[in-house]
Short mmCIF file of C-alpha atoms in Angstrom, two decimals:
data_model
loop_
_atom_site.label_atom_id
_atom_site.label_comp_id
_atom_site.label_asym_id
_atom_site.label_seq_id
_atom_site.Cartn_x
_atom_site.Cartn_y
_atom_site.Cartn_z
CA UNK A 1 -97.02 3.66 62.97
CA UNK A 2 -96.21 4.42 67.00
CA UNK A 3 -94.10 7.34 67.37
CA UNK A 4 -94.54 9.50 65.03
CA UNK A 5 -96.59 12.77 65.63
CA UNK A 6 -99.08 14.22 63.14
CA UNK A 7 -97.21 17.29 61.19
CA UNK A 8 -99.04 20.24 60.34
CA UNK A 9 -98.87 22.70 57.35
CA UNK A 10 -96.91 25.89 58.75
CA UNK A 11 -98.70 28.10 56.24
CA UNK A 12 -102.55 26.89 55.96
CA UNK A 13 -102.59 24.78 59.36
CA UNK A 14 -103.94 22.32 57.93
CA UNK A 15 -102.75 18.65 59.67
CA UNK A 16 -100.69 16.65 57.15
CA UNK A 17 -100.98 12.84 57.09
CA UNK A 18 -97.93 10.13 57.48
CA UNK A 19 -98.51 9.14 53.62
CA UNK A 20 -98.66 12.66 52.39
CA UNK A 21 -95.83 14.53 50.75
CA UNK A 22 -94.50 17.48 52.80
CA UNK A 23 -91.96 19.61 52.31
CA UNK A 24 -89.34 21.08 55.15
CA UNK A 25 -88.34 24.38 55.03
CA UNK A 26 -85.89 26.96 56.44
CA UNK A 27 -86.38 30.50 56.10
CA UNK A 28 -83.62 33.10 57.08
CA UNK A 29 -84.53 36.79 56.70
CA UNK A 30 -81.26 38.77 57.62
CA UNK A 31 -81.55 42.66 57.77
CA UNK A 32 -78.85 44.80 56.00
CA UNK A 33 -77.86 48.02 54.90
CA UNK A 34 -74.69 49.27 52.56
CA UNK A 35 -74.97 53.39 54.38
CA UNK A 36 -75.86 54.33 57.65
CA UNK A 37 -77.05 57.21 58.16
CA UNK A 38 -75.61 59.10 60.69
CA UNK A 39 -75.57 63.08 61.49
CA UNK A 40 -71.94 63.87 61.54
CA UNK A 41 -70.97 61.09 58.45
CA UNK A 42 -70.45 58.21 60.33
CA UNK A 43 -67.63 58.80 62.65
CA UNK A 44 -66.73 56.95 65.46
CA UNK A 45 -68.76 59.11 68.81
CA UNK A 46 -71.72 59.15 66.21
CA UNK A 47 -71.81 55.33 65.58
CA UNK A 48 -71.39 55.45 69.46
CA UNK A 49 -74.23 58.14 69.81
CA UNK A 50 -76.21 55.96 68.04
CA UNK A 51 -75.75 52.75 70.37
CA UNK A 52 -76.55 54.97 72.94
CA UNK A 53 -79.79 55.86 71.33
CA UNK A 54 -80.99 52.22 70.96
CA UNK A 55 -80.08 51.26 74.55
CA UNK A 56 -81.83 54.17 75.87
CA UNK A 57 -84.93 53.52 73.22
CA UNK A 58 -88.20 52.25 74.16
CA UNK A 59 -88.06 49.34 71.76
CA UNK A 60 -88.49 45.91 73.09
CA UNK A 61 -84.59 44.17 72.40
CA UNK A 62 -86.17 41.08 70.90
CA UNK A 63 -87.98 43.29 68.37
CA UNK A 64 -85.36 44.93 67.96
CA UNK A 65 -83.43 41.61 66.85
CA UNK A 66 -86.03 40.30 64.98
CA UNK A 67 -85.91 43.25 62.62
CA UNK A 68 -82.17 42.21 61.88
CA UNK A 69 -82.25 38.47 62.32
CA UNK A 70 -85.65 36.35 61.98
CA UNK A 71 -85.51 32.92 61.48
CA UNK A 72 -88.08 30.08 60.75
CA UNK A 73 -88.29 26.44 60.23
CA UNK A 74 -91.24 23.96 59.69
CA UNK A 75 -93.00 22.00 56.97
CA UNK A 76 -95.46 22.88 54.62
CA UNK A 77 -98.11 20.64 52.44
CA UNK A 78 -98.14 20.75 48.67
CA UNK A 79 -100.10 23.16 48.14
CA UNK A 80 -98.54 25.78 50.06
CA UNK A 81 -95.23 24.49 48.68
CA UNK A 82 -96.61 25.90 45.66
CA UNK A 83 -97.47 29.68 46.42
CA UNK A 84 -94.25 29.84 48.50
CA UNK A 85 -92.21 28.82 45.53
CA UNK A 86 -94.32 31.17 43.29
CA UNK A 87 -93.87 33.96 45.59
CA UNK A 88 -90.11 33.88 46.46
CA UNK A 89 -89.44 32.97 42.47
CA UNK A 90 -88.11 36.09 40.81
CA UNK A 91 -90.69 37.06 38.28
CA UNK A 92 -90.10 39.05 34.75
CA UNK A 93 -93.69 39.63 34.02
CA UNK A 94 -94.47 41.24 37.70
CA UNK A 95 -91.92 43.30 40.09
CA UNK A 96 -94.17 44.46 42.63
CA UNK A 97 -95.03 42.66 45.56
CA UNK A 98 -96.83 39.49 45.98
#
């Protein structure tokens, strides 16, 4: 087999062979919000006011992004296929976290 690079697990690291199952993934976390919250209810020179504020900020733009818009891809073994499925599966016996 000439060619083809080894693949590793994106969640244990663990190096996964050519005749192993793996599984590809693409995970797209996308930040929202239905109110903003805004001093003088959301008018036009406070939305602007608020701009202002976050070009003036000390935050680091790509942070900044990445708290809106972060976006993986990668492969995973089949083990760690199984706690990703486990964790992202809505659950009626458990609401909290994890």
């Amino acid at each position: 087999m000439t060619g083809q690079r080894p693949r590793t697990c994106a969640a244990c690291g663990r190096g996964i062979a050519a005749r192993e199952v793996y599984y590809r993934f693409k995970l797209v976390l996308e930040g929202e919000q239905d109110v903003l919250d805004t001093p003088g209810g959301g008018g036009g020179d406070d939305l602007a006011a608020l701009v202002r504020q976050l070009e003036e900020g000390p935050e680091d733009v790509r942070e900044l992004e990445e708290q809106v818009h972060w976006e993986r891809a990668g492969v995973v073994c089949t083990a760690c296929r199984s706690v990703v499925v486990r964790m992202l599966a809505p659950s009626s016996e458990n609401s909290g976290p994890h």
